[in-house]
């Protein structure tokens, strides 16, 4: 099973909560989506519809989907694009927050992405040079889970809600 398939299976199986720490300045993204943004065109919401429907469906059942995204300093083009694309995710039911890289480092946050599912399972994500997910390390070990719960509990109160975040102007 590919790491992406394994992660999708975890998305289908969690019962209460999914929480993500997202700290890469760039991820693999369809170049056409970025070009639409560069050209000043609105996002293709139809292409995003399956994800938005997934989030709406799971939050309608009482599950939570939260994430904190680290903001590189300076912001990458990807992050500037993502900031402008995030409101539709919020409208679908995600709780997305932002934290500056400097503050994340001060708080001791890890340099890798991870999901915490139901406070019981951790999925550490490792990306290749092509920015694609290459490895998923899943653990239910109580020590590993406790460490990642502590990361979440440390950063969450410091992260800025998307609706309160004011991105710097593009250069």
Tab-separated table of N, CA and C in Angstrom:
chain	number	residue	atom	x	y	z
A	1	UNK	N	0.862	-1.177	0.000
A	1	UNK	CA	0.000	0.000	0.000
A	1	UNK	C	0.909	1.241	0.000
A	2	UNK	N	0.582	2.204	-0.836
A	2	UNK	CA	1.369	3.434	-0.904
A	2	UNK	C	1.128	4.270	0.360
A	3	UNK	N	2.059	5.159	0.695
A	3	UNK	CA	1.835	6.031	1.864
A	3	UNK	C	0.549	6.851	1.745
A	4	UNK	N	0.231	7.316	0.547
A	4	UNK	CA	-1.002	8.100	0.360
A	4	UNK	C	-2.238	7.243	0.585
A	5	UNK	N	-2.218	6.014	0.082
A	5	UNK	CA	-3.351	5.103	0.301
A	5	UNK	C	-3.514	4.779	1.784
A	6	UNK	N	-2.377	4.561	2.461
A	6	UNK	CA	-2.413	4.274	3.893
A	6	UNK	C	-2.985	5.455	4.668
A	7	UNK	N	-2.586	6.663	4.288
A	7	UNK	CA	-3.104	7.858	4.950
A	7	UNK	C	-4.599	8.011	4.686
A	8	UNK	N	-5.028	7.769	3.461
A	8	UNK	CA	-6.461	7.840	3.138
A	8	UNK	C	-7.261	6.837	3.955
A	9	UNK	N	-6.686	5.673	4.204
A	9	UNK	CA	-7.363	4.673	5.046
A	9	UNK	C	-7.501	5.193	6.481
A	10	UNK	N	-6.482	5.851	6.983
A	10	UNK	CA	-6.567	6.451	8.319
A	10	UNK	C	-7.644	7.540	8.353
A	11	UNK	N	-7.769	8.306	7.270
A	11	UNK	CA	-8.825	9.321	7.184
A	11	UNK	C	-10.208	8.680	7.301
A	12	UNK	N	-10.364	7.515	6.708
A	12	UNK	CA	-11.669	6.840	6.740
A	12	UNK	C	-11.964	6.189	8.086
A	13	UNK	N	-10.920	5.839	8.848
A	13	UNK	CA	-11.116	5.043	10.065
A	13	UNK	C	-11.189	5.840	11.361
A	14	UNK	N	-10.698	7.072	11.406
A	14	UNK	CA	-10.688	7.742	12.708
A	14	UNK	C	-12.119	8.004	13.166
A	15	UNK	N	-12.276	8.074	14.491
A	15	UNK	CA	-13.619	8.150	15.078
A	15	UNK	C	-14.023	9.533	15.583
A	16	UNK	N	-13.048	10.310	16.089
A	16	UNK	CA	-13.396	11.586	16.733
A	16	UNK	C	-12.648	12.785	16.178
A	17	UNK	N	-11.331	12.650	16.048
A	17	UNK	CA	-10.556	13.845	15.717
A	17	UNK	C	-9.325	13.518	14.878
A	18	UNK	N	-9.045	14.439	13.964
A	18	UNK	CA	-7.813	14.406	13.179
A	18	UNK	C	-7.164	15.771	13.357
A	19	UNK	N	-5.887	15.755	13.702
A	19	UNK	CA	-5.148	16.997	13.925
A	19	UNK	C	-3.829	16.893	13.181
A	20	UNK	N	-3.454	17.951	12.459
A	20	UNK	CA	-2.225	17.899	11.672
A	20	UNK	C	-1.302	19.065	11.980
A	21	UNK	N	-0.011	18.748	12.055
A	21	UNK	CA	1.064	19.730	12.078
A	21	UNK	C	1.641	19.733	10.675
A	22	UNK	N	1.648	20.904	10.043
A	22	UNK	CA	2.054	21.052	8.642
A	22	UNK	C	3.172	22.088	8.590
A	23	UNK	N	4.407	21.649	8.307
A	23	UNK	CA	5.524	22.585	8.466
A	23	UNK	C	6.454	22.698	7.260
A	24	UNK	N	6.089	22.133	6.142
A	24	UNK	CA	6.918	22.286	4.944
A	24	UNK	C	6.543	23.600	4.262
A	25	UNK	N	7.507	24.275	3.714
A	25	UNK	CA	7.213	25.520	3.003
A	25	UNK	C	6.623	25.280	1.632
A	26	UNK	N	6.811	24.077	1.126
A	26	UNK	CA	6.301	23.701	-0.196
A	26	UNK	C	5.868	22.241	-0.174
A	27	UNK	N	4.804	21.978	-0.889
A	27	UNK	CA	4.328	20.609	-1.118
A	27	UNK	C	4.078	20.484	-2.609
A	28	UNK	N	4.023	19.261	-3.085
A	28	UNK	CA	3.709	19.057	-4.499
A	28	UNK	C	2.292	19.571	-4.756
A	29	UNK	N	2.157	20.350	-5.798
A	29	UNK	CA	0.851	20.898	-6.152
A	29	UNK	C	0.780	20.960	-7.680
A	30	UNK	N	-0.400	20.794	-8.185
A	30	UNK	CA	-0.621	20.885	-9.619
A	30	UNK	C	-0.232	22.291	-10.087
A	31	UNK	N	0.719	22.372	-10.981
A	31	UNK	CA	1.219	23.665	-11.473
A	31	UNK	C	0.094	24.514	-12.071
A	32	UNK	N	-0.901	23.871	-12.674
A	32	UNK	CA	-2.013	24.618	-13.275
A	32	UNK	C	-2.798	25.396	-12.210
A	33	UNK	N	-2.921	24.813	-11.007
A	33	UNK	CA	-3.625	25.514	-9.922
A	33	UNK	C	-2.856	26.759	-9.495
A	34	UNK	N	-1.554	26.608	-9.376
A	34	UNK	CA	-0.728	27.765	-9.026
A	34	UNK	C	-0.781	28.826	-10.119
A	35	UNK	N	-0.765	28.399	-11.362
A	35	UNK	CA	-0.789	29.356	-12.470
A	35	UNK	C	-2.101	30.129	-12.494
A	36	UNK	N	-3.224	29.456	-12.195
A	36	UNK	CA	-4.519	30.162	-12.108
A	36	UNK	C	-4.417	31.298	-11.101
A	37	UNK	N	-3.810	30.988	-9.954
A	37	UNK	CA	-3.655	31.986	-8.893
A	37	UNK	C	-2.737	33.119	-9.350
A	38	UNK	N	-1.611	32.757	-9.968
A	38	UNK	CA	-0.690	33.778	-10.476
A	38	UNK	C	-1.380	34.698	-11.467
A	39	UNK	N	-2.298	34.123	-12.248
A	39	UNK	CA	-3.031	34.891	-13.263
A	39	UNK	C	-4.197	35.676	-12.669
A	40	UNK	N	-4.399	35.564	-11.361
A	40	UNK	CA	-5.464	36.307	-10.702
A	40	UNK	C	-6.841	35.708	-10.882
A	41	UNK	N	-6.908	34.438	-11.292
A	41	UNK	CA	-8.198	33.767	-11.492
A	41	UNK	C	-8.648	33.101	-10.194
A	42	UNK	N	-9.940	32.929	-10.019
A	42	UNK	CA	-10.425	32.248	-8.809
A	42	UNK	C	-10.043	30.764	-8.841
A	43	UNK	N	-9.979	30.132	-7.672
A	43	UNK	CA	-9.638	28.708	-7.642
A	43	UNK	C	-10.714	27.872	-8.322
A	44	UNK	N	-10.307	26.727	-8.820
A	44	UNK	CA	-11.233	25.768	-9.429
A	44	UNK	C	-11.880	24.968	-8.303
A	45	UNK	N	-13.003	25.447	-7.811
A	45	UNK	CA	-13.653	24.796	-6.676
A	45	UNK	C	-14.191	23.418	-7.033
A	46	UNK	N	-14.483	23.197	-8.288
A	46	UNK	CA	-14.983	21.876	-8.690
A	46	UNK	C	-13.912	20.808	-8.467
A	47	UNK	N	-12.672	21.147	-8.729
A	47	UNK	CA	-11.574	20.196	-8.511
A	47	UNK	C	-11.383	19.905	-7.026
A	48	UNK	N	-11.714	20.870	-6.183
A	48	UNK	CA	-11.550	20.720	-4.740
A	48	UNK	C	-12.779	20.111	-4.065
A	49	UNK	N	-13.857	19.984	-4.829
A	49	UNK	CA	-15.131	19.535	-4.269
A	49	UNK	C	-15.063	18.215	-3.512
A	50	UNK	N	-14.359	17.166	-4.001
A	50	UNK	CA	-14.330	15.907	-3.231
A	50	UNK	C	-13.773	16.096	-1.815
A	51	UNK	N	-12.719	16.885	-1.677
A	51	UNK	CA	-12.151	17.124	-0.347
A	51	UNK	C	-13.126	17.912	0.516
A	52	UNK	N	-13.695	18.962	-0.031
A	52	UNK	CA	-14.620	19.789	0.738
A	52	UNK	C	-15.845	18.987	1.165
A	53	UNK	N	-16.356	18.137	0.285
A	53	UNK	CA	-17.492	17.268	0.641
A	53	UNK	C	-17.102	16.289	1.743
A	54	UNK	N	-15.893	15.736	1.664
A	54	UNK	CA	-15.393	14.825	2.686
A	54	UNK	C	-15.372	15.519	4.052
A	55	UNK	N	-14.829	16.729	4.091
A	55	UNK	CA	-14.749	17.473	5.352
A	55	UNK	C	-16.147	17.810	5.868
A	56	UNK	N	-17.028	18.254	4.989
A	56	UNK	CA	-18.408	18.575	5.409
A	56	UNK	C	-19.097	17.351	5.999
A	57	UNK	N	-18.932	16.211	5.329
A	57	UNK	CA	-19.583	14.982	5.794
A	57	UNK	C	-19.063	14.554	7.156
A	58	UNK	N	-17.752	14.596	7.345
A	58	UNK	CA	-17.227	14.113	8.631
A	58	UNK	C	-17.516	15.081	9.760
A	59	UNK	N	-17.458	16.386	9.503
A	59	UNK	CA	-17.767	17.332	10.579
A	59	UNK	C	-19.265	17.323	10.904
A	60	UNK	N	-20.094	16.972	9.927
A	60	UNK	CA	-21.537	16.859	10.178
A	60	UNK	C	-21.836	15.720	11.151
A	61	UNK	N	-20.938	14.739	11.237
A	61	UNK	CA	-21.133	13.620	12.168
A	61	UNK	C	-20.493	13.897	13.529
A	62	UNK	N	-19.926	15.108	13.708
A	62	UNK	CA	-19.348	15.478	14.989
A	62	UNK	C	-17.840	15.286	15.094
A	63	UNK	N	-17.219	14.812	14.037
A	63	UNK	CA	-15.762	14.653	14.058
A	63	UNK	C	-15.109	16.014	13.825
A	64	UNK	N	-13.892	16.180	14.366
A	64	UNK	CA	-13.183	17.434	14.145
A	64	UNK	C	-11.976	17.206	13.243
A	65	UNK	N	-11.670	18.229	12.455
A	65	UNK	CA	-10.522	18.219	11.553
A	65	UNK	C	-9.803	19.542	11.765
A	66	UNK	N	-8.625	19.471	12.381
A	66	UNK	CA	-7.882	20.674	12.722
A	66	UNK	C	-6.463	20.567	12.201
A	67	UNK	N	-5.866	21.718	11.961
A	67	UNK	CA	-4.454	21.728	11.571
A	67	UNK	C	-3.825	23.067	11.899
A	68	UNK	N	-2.517	23.002	12.114
A	68	UNK	CA	-1.712	24.210	12.247
A	68	UNK	C	-0.695	24.163	11.128
A	69	UNK	N	-0.629	25.249	10.388
A	69	UNK	CA	0.331	25.383	9.294
A	69	UNK	C	1.406	26.385	9.691
A	70	UNK	N	2.642	25.962	9.530
A	70	UNK	CA	3.759	26.846	9.841
A	70	UNK	C	4.036	27.764	8.654
A	71	UNK	N	4.251	29.030	8.946
A	71	UNK	CA	4.534	30.034	7.935
A	71	UNK	C	6.037	30.286	7.865
A	72	UNK	N	6.658	29.915	6.749
A	72	UNK	CA	8.086	30.169	6.589
A	72	UNK	C	8.323	31.673	6.558
A	73	UNK	N	9.530	32.046	6.856
A	73	UNK	CA	9.897	33.452	6.856
A	73	UNK	C	11.117	33.629	5.961
A	74	UNK	N	10.967	34.186	4.765
A	74	UNK	CA	9.744	34.764	4.186
A	74	UNK	C	8.799	33.654	3.694
A	75	UNK	N	7.565	34.056	3.416
A	75	UNK	CA	6.574	33.112	2.899
A	75	UNK	C	6.985	32.612	1.518
A	76	UNK	N	6.800	31.325	1.305
A	76	UNK	CA	7.016	30.772	-0.028
A	76	UNK	C	5.814	31.128	-0.908
A	77	UNK	N	6.003	31.006	-2.192
A	77	UNK	CA	4.889	31.225	-3.117
A	77	UNK	C	3.753	30.258	-2.798
A	78	UNK	N	4.093	29.006	-2.511
A	78	UNK	CA	3.081	27.999	-2.178
A	78	UNK	C	2.233	28.468	-0.991
A	79	UNK	N	2.880	28.944	0.066
A	79	UNK	CA	2.128	29.379	1.245
A	79	UNK	C	1.284	30.610	0.957
A	80	UNK	N	1.778	31.545	0.163
A	80	UNK	CA	0.959	32.716	-0.205
A	80	UNK	C	-0.292	32.251	-0.948
A	81	UNK	N	-0.123	31.292	-1.861
A	81	UNK	CA	-1.261	30.721	-2.591
A	81	UNK	C	-2.214	30.017	-1.632
A	82	UNK	N	-1.645	29.209	-0.713
A	82	UNK	CA	-2.465	28.426	0.205
A	82	UNK	C	-3.299	29.315	1.126
A	83	UNK	N	-2.691	30.385	1.600
A	83	UNK	CA	-3.428	31.310	2.472
A	83	UNK	C	-4.692	31.802	1.766
A	84	UNK	N	-4.572	32.115	0.484
A	84	UNK	CA	-5.726	32.609	-0.269
A	84	UNK	C	-6.737	31.510	-0.600
A	85	UNK	N	-6.321	30.248	-0.523
A	85	UNK	CA	-7.202	29.134	-0.855
A	85	UNK	C	-7.899	28.542	0.376
A	86	UNK	N	-7.538	28.967	1.562
A	86	UNK	CA	-7.944	28.292	2.793
A	86	UNK	C	-9.383	28.547	3.223
A	87	UNK	N	-9.949	29.689	2.906
A	87	UNK	CA	-11.283	30.002	3.419
A	87	UNK	C	-12.324	28.953	3.036
A	88	UNK	N	-12.226	28.377	1.847
A	88	UNK	CA	-13.216	27.353	1.461
A	88	UNK	C	-13.095	26.122	2.356
A	89	UNK	N	-11.882	25.817	2.823
A	89	UNK	CA	-11.704	24.699	3.758
A	89	UNK	C	-12.358	25.024	5.103
A	90	UNK	N	-12.213	26.261	5.534
A	90	UNK	CA	-12.842	26.710	6.786
A	90	UNK	C	-14.361	26.603	6.646
A	91	UNK	N	-14.863	27.071	5.526
A	91	UNK	CA	-16.313	27.028	5.282
A	91	UNK	C	-16.837	25.597	5.280
A	92	UNK	N	-16.002	24.646	4.880
A	92	UNK	CA	-16.407	23.233	4.847
A	92	UNK	C	-16.346	22.584	6.233
A	93	UNK	N	-15.641	23.230	7.192
A	93	UNK	CA	-15.615	22.690	8.547
A	93	UNK	C	-14.241	22.465	9.153
A	94	UNK	N	-13.179	22.736	8.403
A	94	UNK	CA	-11.845	22.590	8.980
A	94	UNK	C	-11.560	23.763	9.903
A	95	UNK	N	-10.757	23.506	10.926
A	95	UNK	CA	-10.251	24.565	11.795
A	95	UNK	C	-8.760	24.663	11.480
A	96	UNK	N	-8.389	25.682	10.731
A	96	UNK	CA	-7.013	25.835	10.267
A	96	UNK	C	-6.418	27.078	10.917
A	97	UNK	N	-5.219	26.897	11.455
A	97	UNK	CA	-4.528	27.992	12.127
A	97	UNK	C	-3.105	28.101	11.593
A	98	UNK	N	-2.498	29.252	11.832
A	98	UNK	CA	-1.166	29.566	11.303
A	98	UNK	C	-0.234	29.944	12.446
A	99	UNK	N	1.047	29.640	12.265
A	99	UNK	CA	2.054	30.069	13.239
A	99	UNK	C	3.343	30.404	12.507
A	100	UNK	N	3.958	31.536	12.839
A	100	UNK	CA	5.227	31.881	12.203
A	100	UNK	C	6.320	30.864	12.564
A	101	UNK	N	7.201	30.628	11.620
A	101	UNK	CA	8.285	29.665	11.790
A	101	UNK	C	9.119	29.968	13.040
A	102	UNK	N	9.453	31.208	13.243
A	102	UNK	CA	10.262	31.607	14.405
A	102	UNK	C	9.604	31.148	15.703
A	103	UNK	N	8.306	31.363	15.802
A	103	UNK	CA	7.577	30.988	17.015
A	103	UNK	C	7.489	29.467	17.147
A	104	UNK	N	7.289	28.766	16.025
A	104	UNK	CA	7.233	27.300	16.055
A	104	UNK	C	8.550	26.716	16.559
A	105	UNK	N	9.646	27.290	16.096
A	105	UNK	CA	10.970	26.834	16.543
A	105	UNK	C	11.131	27.099	18.041
A	106	UNK	N	10.731	28.289	18.491
A	106	UNK	CA	10.819	28.620	19.915
A	106	UNK	C	10.004	27.655	20.769
A	107	UNK	N	8.897	27.182	20.239
A	107	UNK	CA	8.036	26.246	20.968
A	107	UNK	C	8.534	24.795	20.889
A	108	UNK	N	9.575	24.563	20.076
A	108	UNK	CA	10.145	23.222	19.975
A	108	UNK	C	9.376	22.270	19.073
A	109	UNK	N	8.640	22.824	18.113
A	109	UNK	CA	7.875	21.968	17.200
A	109	UNK	C	8.825	21.203	16.272
A	110	UNK	N	8.424	19.993	15.882
A	110	UNK	CA	9.297	19.184	15.027
A	110	UNK	C	9.359	19.704	13.603
A	111	UNK	N	10.388	19.286	12.867
A	111	UNK	CA	10.573	19.698	11.478
A	111	UNK	C	9.950	18.735	10.499
A	112	UNK	N	9.015	17.929	10.953
A	112	UNK	CA	8.304	16.990	10.081
A	112	UNK	C	6.805	17.129	10.316
A	113	UNK	N	6.037	16.772	9.310
A	113	UNK	CA	4.579	16.819	9.401
A	113	UNK	C	4.071	15.556	10.091
A	114	UNK	N	2.937	15.702	10.768
A	114	UNK	CA	2.296	14.517	11.329
A	114	UNK	C	0.809	14.760	11.529
A	115	UNK	N	0.075	13.649	11.565
A	115	UNK	CA	-1.324	13.643	11.966
A	115	UNK	C	-1.416	12.951	13.312
A	116	UNK	N	-2.345	13.407	14.127
A	116	UNK	CA	-2.699	12.754	15.372
A	116	UNK	C	-4.179	12.407	15.251
A	117	UNK	N	-4.476	11.114	15.272
A	117	UNK	CA	-5.856	10.648	15.123
A	117	UNK	C	-6.391	10.175	16.467
A	118	UNK	N	-7.512	10.737	16.876
A	118	UNK	CA	-8.227	10.319	18.087
A	118	UNK	C	-7.349	10.313	19.338
A	119	UNK	N	-6.275	11.088	19.330
A	119	UNK	CA	-5.329	11.120	20.452
A	119	UNK	C	-4.749	9.741	20.754
A	120	UNK	N	-4.796	8.834	19.763
A	120	UNK	CA	-4.370	7.449	19.985
A	120	UNK	C	-3.369	6.943	18.956
A	121	UNK	N	-3.274	7.636	17.834
A	121	UNK	CA	-2.453	7.142	16.731
A	121	UNK	C	-1.750	8.321	16.070
A	122	UNK	N	-0.464	8.154	15.798
A	122	UNK	CA	0.324	9.190	15.140
A	122	UNK	C	0.755	8.676	13.776
A	123	UNK	N	0.662	9.542	12.778
A	123	UNK	CA	1.149	9.222	11.428
A	123	UNK	C	2.164	10.303	11.053
A	124	UNK	N	3.448	9.935	11.100
A	124	UNK	CA	4.519	10.860	10.742
A	124	UNK	C	4.725	10.785	9.236
A	125	UNK	N	4.763	11.939	8.616
A	125	UNK	CA	4.841	12.022	7.159
A	125	UNK	C	6.238	12.455	6.731
A	126	UNK	N	6.804	11.744	5.773
A	126	UNK	CA	8.124	12.095	5.235
A	126	UNK	C	7.972	12.319	3.728
A	127	UNK	N	8.519	13.434	3.260
A	127	UNK	CA	8.382	13.839	1.863
A	127	UNK	C	9.713	13.708	1.145
A	128	UNK	N	9.643	13.424	-0.155
A	128	UNK	CA	10.831	13.340	-0.985
A	128	UNK	C	11.226	14.706	-1.505
A	129	UNK	N	12.342	14.730	-2.226
A	129	UNK	CA	12.803	15.996	-2.818
A	129	UNK	C	11.778	16.568	-3.792
A	130	UNK	N	10.929	15.687	-4.343
A	130	UNK	CA	9.875	16.121	-5.257
A	130	UNK	C	8.652	16.659	-4.512
A	131	UNK	N	8.738	16.718	-3.172
A	131	UNK	CA	7.696	17.236	-2.281
A	131	UNK	C	6.470	16.339	-2.204
A	132	UNK	N	6.586	15.110	-2.692
A	132	UNK	CA	5.510	14.124	-2.592
A	132	UNK	C	5.698	13.280	-1.330
A	133	UNK	N	4.589	12.814	-0.761
A	133	UNK	CA	4.638	11.946	0.400
A	133	UNK	C	5.303	10.630	0.000
A	134	UNK	N	6.393	10.292	0.648
A	134	UNK	CA	7.160	9.086	0.311
A	134	UNK	C	7.112	8.022	1.383
A	135	UNK	N	6.847	8.442	2.636
A	135	UNK	CA	6.850	7.484	3.733
A	135	UNK	C	5.857	7.929	4.796
A	136	UNK	N	5.162	6.962	5.359
A	136	UNK	CA	4.234	7.227	6.457
A	136	UNK	C	4.581	6.257	7.577
A	137	UNK	N	4.952	6.808	8.700
A	137	UNK	CA	5.311	6.005	9.873
A	137	UNK	C	4.157	6.115	10.868
A	138	UNK	N	3.417	5.039	11.044
A	138	UNK	CA	2.232	5.039	11.902
A	138	UNK	C	2.566	4.340	13.215
A	139	UNK	N	2.187	4.978	14.318
A	139	UNK	CA	2.487	4.411	15.626
A	139	UNK	C	1.348	4.652	16.607
A	140	UNK	N	1.065	3.634	17.381
A	140	UNK	CA	0.141	3.760	18.498
A	140	UNK	C	0.877	3.626	19.823
A	141	UNK	N	2.205	3.611	19.763
A	141	UNK	CA	3.027	3.511	20.966
A	141	UNK	C	2.673	4.669	21.908
A	142	UNK	N	2.340	4.365	23.160
A	142	UNK	CA	1.900	5.421	24.085
A	142	UNK	C	2.899	6.566	24.245
A	143	UNK	N	4.198	6.282	24.217
A	143	UNK	CA	5.201	7.346	24.347
A	143	UNK	C	5.202	8.253	23.117
A	144	UNK	N	5.130	7.656	21.939
A	144	UNK	CA	5.105	8.422	20.694
A	144	UNK	C	3.844	9.285	20.648
A	145	UNK	N	2.730	8.694	21.007
A	145	UNK	CA	1.463	9.438	21.019
A	145	UNK	C	1.536	10.584	22.024
A	146	UNK	N	2.060	10.323	23.217
A	146	UNK	CA	2.149	11.369	24.243
A	146	UNK	C	3.034	12.523	23.777
A	147	UNK	N	4.137	12.212	23.117
A	147	UNK	CA	5.020	13.257	22.598
A	147	UNK	C	4.292	14.137	21.598
A	148	UNK	N	3.531	13.529	20.699
A	148	UNK	CA	2.846	14.288	19.651
A	148	UNK	C	1.609	15.014	20.185
A	149	UNK	N	0.978	14.458	21.198
A	149	UNK	CA	-0.106	15.198	21.859
A	149	UNK	C	0.460	16.448	22.526
A	150	UNK	N	1.649	16.324	23.127
A	150	UNK	CA	2.285	17.475	23.764
A	150	UNK	C	2.631	18.547	22.726
A	151	UNK	N	3.102	18.118	21.543
A	151	UNK	CA	3.350	19.092	20.469
A	151	UNK	C	2.066	19.854	20.154
A	152	UNK	N	0.990	19.113	19.946
A	152	UNK	CA	-0.295	19.755	19.623
A	152	UNK	C	-0.720	20.712	20.726
A	153	UNK	N	-0.667	20.234	21.961
A	153	UNK	CA	-1.134	21.038	23.083
A	153	UNK	C	-0.268	22.275	23.305
A	154	UNK	N	0.981	22.219	22.858
A	154	UNK	CA	1.881	23.366	22.970
A	154	UNK	C	1.578	24.415	21.900
A	155	UNK	N	1.429	23.976	20.645
A	155	UNK	CA	1.310	24.939	19.548
A	155	UNK	C	-0.111	25.482	19.369
A	156	UNK	N	-1.112	24.673	19.628
A	156	UNK	CA	-2.492	25.065	19.337
A	156	UNK	C	-2.890	26.407	19.951
A	157	UNK	N	-2.618	26.658	21.237
A	157	UNK	CA	-3.041	27.940	21.814
A	157	UNK	C	-2.299	29.155	21.245
A	158	UNK	N	-1.154	28.932	20.626
A	158	UNK	CA	-0.368	30.039	20.064
A	158	UNK	C	-0.701	30.313	18.594
A	159	UNK	N	-1.320	29.359	17.944
A	159	UNK	CA	-1.603	29.482	16.509
A	159	UNK	C	-2.771	30.438	16.275
A	160	UNK	N	-2.678	31.161	15.178
A	160	UNK	CA	-3.667	32.191	14.827
A	160	UNK	C	-4.740	31.585	13.927
A	161	UNK	N	-5.990	31.735	14.328
A	161	UNK	CA	-7.103	31.247	13.486
A	161	UNK	C	-6.993	31.873	12.104
A	162	UNK	N	-7.358	31.108	11.097
A	162	UNK	CA	-7.275	31.635	9.736
A	162	UNK	C	-8.072	32.935	9.602
A	163	UNK	N	-9.245	32.974	10.196
A	163	UNK	CA	-10.094	34.168	10.064
A	163	UNK	C	-9.464	35.399	10.720
A	164	UNK	N	-8.499	35.188	11.629
A	164	UNK	CA	-7.825	36.305	12.303
A	164	UNK	C	-6.455	36.611	11.712
A	165	UNK	N	-5.999	35.762	10.800
A	165	UNK	CA	-4.658	35.930	10.237
A	165	UNK	C	-4.707	36.950	9.108
A	166	UNK	N	-3.760	37.860	9.118
A	166	UNK	CA	-3.641	38.859	8.064
A	166	UNK	C	-2.280	38.660	7.398
A	167	UNK	N	-2.303	38.072	6.221
A	167	UNK	CA	-1.067	37.778	5.503
A	167	UNK	C	-0.374	39.072	5.068
A	168	UNK	N	0.953	39.056	5.112
A	168	UNK	CA	1.670	40.229	4.599
A	168	UNK	C	1.418	40.379	3.103
A	169	UNK	N	1.501	41.583	2.642
A	169	UNK	CA	1.327	41.835	1.203
A	169	UNK	C	2.432	41.158	0.416
A	170	UNK	N	2.078	40.690	-0.777
A	170	UNK	CA	3.078	40.066	-1.646
A	170	UNK	C	4.070	41.115	-2.115
A	171	UNK	N	5.350	40.710	-2.257
A	171	UNK	CA	6.357	41.673	-2.710
A	171	UNK	C	6.129	42.105	-4.142
